[in-house]
PDB file of C-alpha atoms in Angstrom:
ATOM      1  CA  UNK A 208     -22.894 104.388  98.256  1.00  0.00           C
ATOM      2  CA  UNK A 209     -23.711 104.182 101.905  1.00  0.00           C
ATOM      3  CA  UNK A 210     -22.803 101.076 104.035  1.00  0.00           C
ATOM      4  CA  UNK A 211     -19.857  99.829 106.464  1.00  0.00           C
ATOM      5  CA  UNK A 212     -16.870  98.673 104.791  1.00  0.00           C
ATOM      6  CA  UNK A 213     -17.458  95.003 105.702  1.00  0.00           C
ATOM      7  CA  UNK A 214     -21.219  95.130 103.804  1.00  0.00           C
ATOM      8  CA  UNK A 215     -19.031  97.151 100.822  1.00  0.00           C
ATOM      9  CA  UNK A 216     -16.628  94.529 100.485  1.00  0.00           C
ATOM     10  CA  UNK A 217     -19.360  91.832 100.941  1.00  0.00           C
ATOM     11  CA  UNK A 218     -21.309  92.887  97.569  1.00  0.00           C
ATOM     12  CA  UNK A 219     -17.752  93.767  96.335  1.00  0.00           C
ATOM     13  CA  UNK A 220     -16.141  90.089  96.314  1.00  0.00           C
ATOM     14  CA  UNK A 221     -19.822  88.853  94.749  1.00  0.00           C
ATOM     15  CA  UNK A 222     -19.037  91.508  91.591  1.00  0.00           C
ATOM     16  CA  UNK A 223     -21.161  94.207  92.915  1.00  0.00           C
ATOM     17  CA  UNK A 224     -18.992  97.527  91.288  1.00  0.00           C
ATOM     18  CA  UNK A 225     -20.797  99.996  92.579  1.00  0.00           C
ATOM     19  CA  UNK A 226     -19.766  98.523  96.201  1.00  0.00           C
ATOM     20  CA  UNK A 227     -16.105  97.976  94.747  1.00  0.00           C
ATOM     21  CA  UNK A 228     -15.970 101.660  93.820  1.00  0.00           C
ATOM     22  CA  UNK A 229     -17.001 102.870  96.526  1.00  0.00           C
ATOM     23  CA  UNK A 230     -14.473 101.097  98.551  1.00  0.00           C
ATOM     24  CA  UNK A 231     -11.822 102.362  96.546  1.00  0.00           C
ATOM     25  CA  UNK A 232     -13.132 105.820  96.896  1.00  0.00           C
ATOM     26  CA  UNK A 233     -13.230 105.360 100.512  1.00  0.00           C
ATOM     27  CA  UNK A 234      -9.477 103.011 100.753  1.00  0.00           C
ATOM     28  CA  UNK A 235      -7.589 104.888  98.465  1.00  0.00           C
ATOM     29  CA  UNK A 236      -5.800 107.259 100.120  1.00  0.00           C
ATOM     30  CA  UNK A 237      -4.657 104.915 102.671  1.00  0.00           C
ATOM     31  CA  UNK A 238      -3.735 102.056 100.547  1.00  0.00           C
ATOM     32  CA  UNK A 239      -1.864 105.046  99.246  1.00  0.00           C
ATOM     33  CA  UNK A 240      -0.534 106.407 102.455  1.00  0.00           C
ATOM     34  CA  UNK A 241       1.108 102.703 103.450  1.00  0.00           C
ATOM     35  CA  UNK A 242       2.597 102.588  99.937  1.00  0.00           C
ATOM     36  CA  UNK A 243       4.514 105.387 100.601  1.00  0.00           C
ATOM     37  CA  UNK A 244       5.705 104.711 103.837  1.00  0.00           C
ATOM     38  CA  UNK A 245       6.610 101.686 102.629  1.00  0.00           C
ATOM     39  CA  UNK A 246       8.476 101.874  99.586  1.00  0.00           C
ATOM     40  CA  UNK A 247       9.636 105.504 100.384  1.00  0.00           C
ATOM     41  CA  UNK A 248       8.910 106.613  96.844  1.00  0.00           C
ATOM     42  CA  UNK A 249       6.021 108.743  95.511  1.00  0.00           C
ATOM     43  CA  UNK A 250       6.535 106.854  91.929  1.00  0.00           C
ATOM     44  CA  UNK A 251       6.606 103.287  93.495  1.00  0.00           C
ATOM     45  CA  UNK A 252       3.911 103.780  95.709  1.00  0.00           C
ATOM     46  CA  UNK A 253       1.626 105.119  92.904  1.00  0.00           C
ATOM     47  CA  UNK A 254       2.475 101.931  90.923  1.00  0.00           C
ATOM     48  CA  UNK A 255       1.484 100.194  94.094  1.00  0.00           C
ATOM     49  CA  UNK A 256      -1.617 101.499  94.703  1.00  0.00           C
ATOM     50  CA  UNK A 257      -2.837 101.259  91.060  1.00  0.00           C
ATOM     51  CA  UNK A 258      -1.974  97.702  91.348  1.00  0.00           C
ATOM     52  CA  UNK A 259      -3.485  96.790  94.806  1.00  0.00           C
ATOM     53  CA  UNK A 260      -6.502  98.735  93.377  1.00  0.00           C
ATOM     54  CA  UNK A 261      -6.416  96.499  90.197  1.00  0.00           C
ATOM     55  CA  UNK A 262      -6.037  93.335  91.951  1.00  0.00           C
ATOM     56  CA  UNK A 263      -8.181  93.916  94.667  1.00  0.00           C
ATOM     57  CA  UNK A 264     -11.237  92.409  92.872  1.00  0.00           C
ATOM     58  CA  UNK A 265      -9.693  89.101  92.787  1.00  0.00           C
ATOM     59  CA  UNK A 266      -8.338  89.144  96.386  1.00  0.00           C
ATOM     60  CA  UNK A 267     -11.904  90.080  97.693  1.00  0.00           C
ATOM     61  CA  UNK A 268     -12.958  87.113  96.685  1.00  0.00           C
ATOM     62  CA  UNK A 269     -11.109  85.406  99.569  1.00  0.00           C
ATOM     63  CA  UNK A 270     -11.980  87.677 102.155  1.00  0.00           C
ATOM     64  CA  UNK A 271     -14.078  86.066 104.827  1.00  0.00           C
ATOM     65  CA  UNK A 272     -14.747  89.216 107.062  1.00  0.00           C
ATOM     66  CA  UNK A 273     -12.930  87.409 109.940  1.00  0.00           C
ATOM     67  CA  UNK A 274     -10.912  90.522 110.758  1.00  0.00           C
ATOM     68  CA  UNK A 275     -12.326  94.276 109.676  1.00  0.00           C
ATOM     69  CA  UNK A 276     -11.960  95.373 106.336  1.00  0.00           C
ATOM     70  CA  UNK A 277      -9.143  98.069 106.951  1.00  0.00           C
ATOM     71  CA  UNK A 278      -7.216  95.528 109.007  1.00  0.00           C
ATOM     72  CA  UNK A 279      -7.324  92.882 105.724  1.00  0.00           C
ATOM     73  CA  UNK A 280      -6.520  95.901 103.372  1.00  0.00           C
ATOM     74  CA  UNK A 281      -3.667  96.582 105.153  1.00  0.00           C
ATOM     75  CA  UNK A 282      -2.543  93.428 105.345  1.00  0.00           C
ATOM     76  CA  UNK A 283      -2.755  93.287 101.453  1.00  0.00           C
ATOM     77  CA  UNK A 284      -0.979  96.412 101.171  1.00  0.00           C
ATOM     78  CA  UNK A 285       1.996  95.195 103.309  1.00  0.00           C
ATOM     79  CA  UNK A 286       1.921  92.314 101.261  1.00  0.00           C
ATOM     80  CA  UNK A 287       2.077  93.455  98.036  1.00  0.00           C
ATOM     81  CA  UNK A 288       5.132  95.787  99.232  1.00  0.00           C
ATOM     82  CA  UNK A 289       6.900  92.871 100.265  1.00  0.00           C
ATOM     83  CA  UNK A 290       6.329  91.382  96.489  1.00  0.00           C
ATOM     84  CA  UNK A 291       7.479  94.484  95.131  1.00  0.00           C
ATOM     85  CA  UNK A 292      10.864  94.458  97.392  1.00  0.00           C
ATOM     86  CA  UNK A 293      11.316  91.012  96.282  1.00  0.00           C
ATOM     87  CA  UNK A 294      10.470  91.315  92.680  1.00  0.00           C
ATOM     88  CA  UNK A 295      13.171  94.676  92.595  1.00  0.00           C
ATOM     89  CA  UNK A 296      15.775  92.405  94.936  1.00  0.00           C
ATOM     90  CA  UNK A 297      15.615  89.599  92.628  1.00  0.00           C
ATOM     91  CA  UNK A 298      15.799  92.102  89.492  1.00  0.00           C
ATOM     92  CA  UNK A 299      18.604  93.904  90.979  1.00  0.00           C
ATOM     93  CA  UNK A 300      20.870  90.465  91.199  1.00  0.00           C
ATOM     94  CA  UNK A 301      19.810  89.516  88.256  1.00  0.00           C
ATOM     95  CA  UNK A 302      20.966  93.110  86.585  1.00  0.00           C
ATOM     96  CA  UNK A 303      24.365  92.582  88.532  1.00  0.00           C
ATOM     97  CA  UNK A 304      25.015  89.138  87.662  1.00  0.00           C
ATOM     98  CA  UNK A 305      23.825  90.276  83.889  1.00  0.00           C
ATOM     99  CA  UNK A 306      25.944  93.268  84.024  1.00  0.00           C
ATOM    100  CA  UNK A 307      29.082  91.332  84.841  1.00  0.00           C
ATOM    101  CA  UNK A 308      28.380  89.064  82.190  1.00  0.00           C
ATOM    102  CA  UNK A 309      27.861  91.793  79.779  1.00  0.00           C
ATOM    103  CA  UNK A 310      30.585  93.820  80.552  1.00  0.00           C
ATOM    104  CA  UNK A 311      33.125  90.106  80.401  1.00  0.00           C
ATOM    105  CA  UNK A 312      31.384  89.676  76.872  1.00  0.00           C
ATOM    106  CA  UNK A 313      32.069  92.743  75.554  1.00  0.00           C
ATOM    107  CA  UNK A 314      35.466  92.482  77.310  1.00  0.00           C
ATOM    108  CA  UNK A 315      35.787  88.838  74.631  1.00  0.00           C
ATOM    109  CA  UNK A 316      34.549  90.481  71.696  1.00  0.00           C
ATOM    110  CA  UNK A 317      36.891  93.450  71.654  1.00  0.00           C
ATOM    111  CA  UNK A 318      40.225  91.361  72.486  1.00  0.00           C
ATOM    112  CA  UNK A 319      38.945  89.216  69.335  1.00  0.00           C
ATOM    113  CA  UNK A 320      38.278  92.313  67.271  1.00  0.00           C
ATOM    114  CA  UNK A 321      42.041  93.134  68.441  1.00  0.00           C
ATOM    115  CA  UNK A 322      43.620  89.942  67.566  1.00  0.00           C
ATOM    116  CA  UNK A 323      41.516  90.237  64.329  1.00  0.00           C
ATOM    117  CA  UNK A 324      42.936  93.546  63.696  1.00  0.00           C
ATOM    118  CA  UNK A 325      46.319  92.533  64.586  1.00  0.00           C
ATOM    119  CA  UNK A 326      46.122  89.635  62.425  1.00  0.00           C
ATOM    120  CA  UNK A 327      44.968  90.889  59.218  1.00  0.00           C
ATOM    121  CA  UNK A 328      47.708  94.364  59.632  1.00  0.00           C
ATOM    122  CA  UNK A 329      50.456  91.022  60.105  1.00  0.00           C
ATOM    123  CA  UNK A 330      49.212  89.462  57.607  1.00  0.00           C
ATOM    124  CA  UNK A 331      49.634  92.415  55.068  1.00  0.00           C
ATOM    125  CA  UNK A 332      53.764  92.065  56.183  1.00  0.00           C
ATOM    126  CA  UNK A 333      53.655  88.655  54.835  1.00  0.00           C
ATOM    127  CA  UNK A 334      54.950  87.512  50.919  1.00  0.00           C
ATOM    128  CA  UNK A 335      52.078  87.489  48.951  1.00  0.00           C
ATOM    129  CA  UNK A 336      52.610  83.021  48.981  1.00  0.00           C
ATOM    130  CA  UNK A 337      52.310  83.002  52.354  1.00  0.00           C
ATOM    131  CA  UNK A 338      49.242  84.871  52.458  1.00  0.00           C
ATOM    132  CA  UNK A 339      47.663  83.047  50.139  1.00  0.00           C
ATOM    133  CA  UNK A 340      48.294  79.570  51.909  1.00  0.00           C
ATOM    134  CA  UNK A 341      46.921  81.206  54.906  1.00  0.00           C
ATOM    135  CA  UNK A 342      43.826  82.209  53.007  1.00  0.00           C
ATOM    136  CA  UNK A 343      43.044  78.992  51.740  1.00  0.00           C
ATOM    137  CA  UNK A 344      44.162  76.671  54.946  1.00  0.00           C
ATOM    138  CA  UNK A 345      42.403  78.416  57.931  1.00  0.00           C
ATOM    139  CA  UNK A 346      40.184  81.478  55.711  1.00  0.00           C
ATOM    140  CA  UNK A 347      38.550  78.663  53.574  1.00  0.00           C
ATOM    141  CA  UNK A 348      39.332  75.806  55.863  1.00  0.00           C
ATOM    142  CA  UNK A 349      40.863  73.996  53.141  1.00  0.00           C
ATOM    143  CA  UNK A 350      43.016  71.232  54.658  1.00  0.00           C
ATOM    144  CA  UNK A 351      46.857  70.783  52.929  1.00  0.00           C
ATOM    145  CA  UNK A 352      46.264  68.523  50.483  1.00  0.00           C
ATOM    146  CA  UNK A 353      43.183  70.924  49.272  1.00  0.00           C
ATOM    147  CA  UNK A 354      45.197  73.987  49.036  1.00  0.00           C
ATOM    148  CA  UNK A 355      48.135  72.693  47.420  1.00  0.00           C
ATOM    149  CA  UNK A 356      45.705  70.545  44.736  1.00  0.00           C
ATOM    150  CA  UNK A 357      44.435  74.768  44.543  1.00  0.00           C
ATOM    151  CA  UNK A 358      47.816  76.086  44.284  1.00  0.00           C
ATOM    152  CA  UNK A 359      49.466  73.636  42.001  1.00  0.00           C
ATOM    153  CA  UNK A 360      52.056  72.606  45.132  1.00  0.00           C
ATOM    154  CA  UNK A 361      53.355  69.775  47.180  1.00  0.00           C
ATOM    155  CA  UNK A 362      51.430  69.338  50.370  1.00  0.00           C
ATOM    156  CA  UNK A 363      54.655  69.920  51.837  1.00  0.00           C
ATOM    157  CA  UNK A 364      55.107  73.181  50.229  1.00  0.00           C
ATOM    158  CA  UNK A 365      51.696  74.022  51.909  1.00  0.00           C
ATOM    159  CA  UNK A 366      52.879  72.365  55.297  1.00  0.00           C
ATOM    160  CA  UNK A 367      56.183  74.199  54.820  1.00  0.00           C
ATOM    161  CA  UNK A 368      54.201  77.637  54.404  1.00  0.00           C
ATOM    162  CA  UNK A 369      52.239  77.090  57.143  1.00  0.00           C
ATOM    163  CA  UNK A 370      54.808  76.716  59.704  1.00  0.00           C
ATOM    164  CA  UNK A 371      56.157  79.960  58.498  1.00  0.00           C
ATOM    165  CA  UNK A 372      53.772  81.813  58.917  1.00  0.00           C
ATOM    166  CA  UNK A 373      53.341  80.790  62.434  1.00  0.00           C
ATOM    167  CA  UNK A 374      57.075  81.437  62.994  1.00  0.00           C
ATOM    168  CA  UNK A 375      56.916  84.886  61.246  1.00  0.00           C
ATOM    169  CA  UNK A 376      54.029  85.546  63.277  1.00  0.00           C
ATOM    170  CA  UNK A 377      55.341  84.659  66.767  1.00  0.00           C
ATOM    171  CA  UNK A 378      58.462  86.699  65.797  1.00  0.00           C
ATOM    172  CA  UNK A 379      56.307  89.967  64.885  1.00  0.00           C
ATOM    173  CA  UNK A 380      54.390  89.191  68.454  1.00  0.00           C
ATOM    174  CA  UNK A 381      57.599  89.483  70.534  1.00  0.00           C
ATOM    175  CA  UNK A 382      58.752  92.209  68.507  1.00  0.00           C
ATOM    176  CA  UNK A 383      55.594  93.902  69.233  1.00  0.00           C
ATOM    177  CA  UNK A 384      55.848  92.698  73.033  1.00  0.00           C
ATOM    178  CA  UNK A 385      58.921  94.155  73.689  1.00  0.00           C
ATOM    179  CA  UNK A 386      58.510  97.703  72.247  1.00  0.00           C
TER     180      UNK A 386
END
């Protein structure tokens, strides 16, 4: 299709495709150019262009035809690089601050899959009573009264136990500690 880039864009931004297309045709290679040599990628500015290209419908629409075509077009290329840098700037704290997060998370769930570990292989040390207190007061959440109603003991018995087995454990911790 024939005709100056301002009559193009003209018919373009009223929905004329034949006009659109044949901007394109004409535009692409330098709304391709600037991508590069602005982004510095051959990927990126691909992506760029397909979505200057895409959008370019829509943002014809507002063109007046106060400055030439090519000068607008770059203008929207420049533009849209700028969204990009801030879109991968923003994405790239984000993934940091994410990333730190993650890695403190994980760092949480393996020192509780530790203690977890530790607990149940100090558990095993413990009289076969004691463990079964345990298992009722803070495995079922039973409170004292509960387990020793369960157990056919005093609630002292149970209190008793429990402070035991916090003693016992402390004990195996410094042990542990100190080798």
């Amino acid at each position: 299709m024939d005709g100056s880039d301002d009559t193009l864009a003209m018919a373009a931004a009223k929905g004329d495709r034949e006009a659109f297309s044949a901007l394109v045709e004409r535009h692409y290679d330098r709304i391709f150019g600037l991508s590069w040599r602005l982004t510095g990628s051959r990927t990126e500015a691909e992506d760029l262009a397909q979505d200057i290209c895409a959008g370019l419908p829509m943002k014809l629409r507002g063109w007046r035809g106060e400055a030439r075509f090519t000068t607008w077009l770059y203008r929207v290329v420049v533009n849209a690089a700028h969204d990009l840098r801030r879109r991968q700037s923003a994405r790239s704290r984000a993934a940091l601050g994410w990333g730190d997060w993650e890695l403190a998370r994980q760092d949480e769930i393996g020192c509780a899959r530790e203690a977890q570990e530790w607990l149940s292989a100090a558990m095993t040390a413990l009289p076969v009573e004691l463990r079964d207190t345990v298992a009722l007061v803070l495995g079922e959440e039973m409170t004292q009264a509960e387990a020793a109603a369960v157990l056919g003991l005093a609630e002292g018995t149970v209190a008793w136990r429990m402070s035991e087995v916090k003693k016992r454990l402390r004990a195996l911790a410094l042990r542990e500690a100190r080798a």
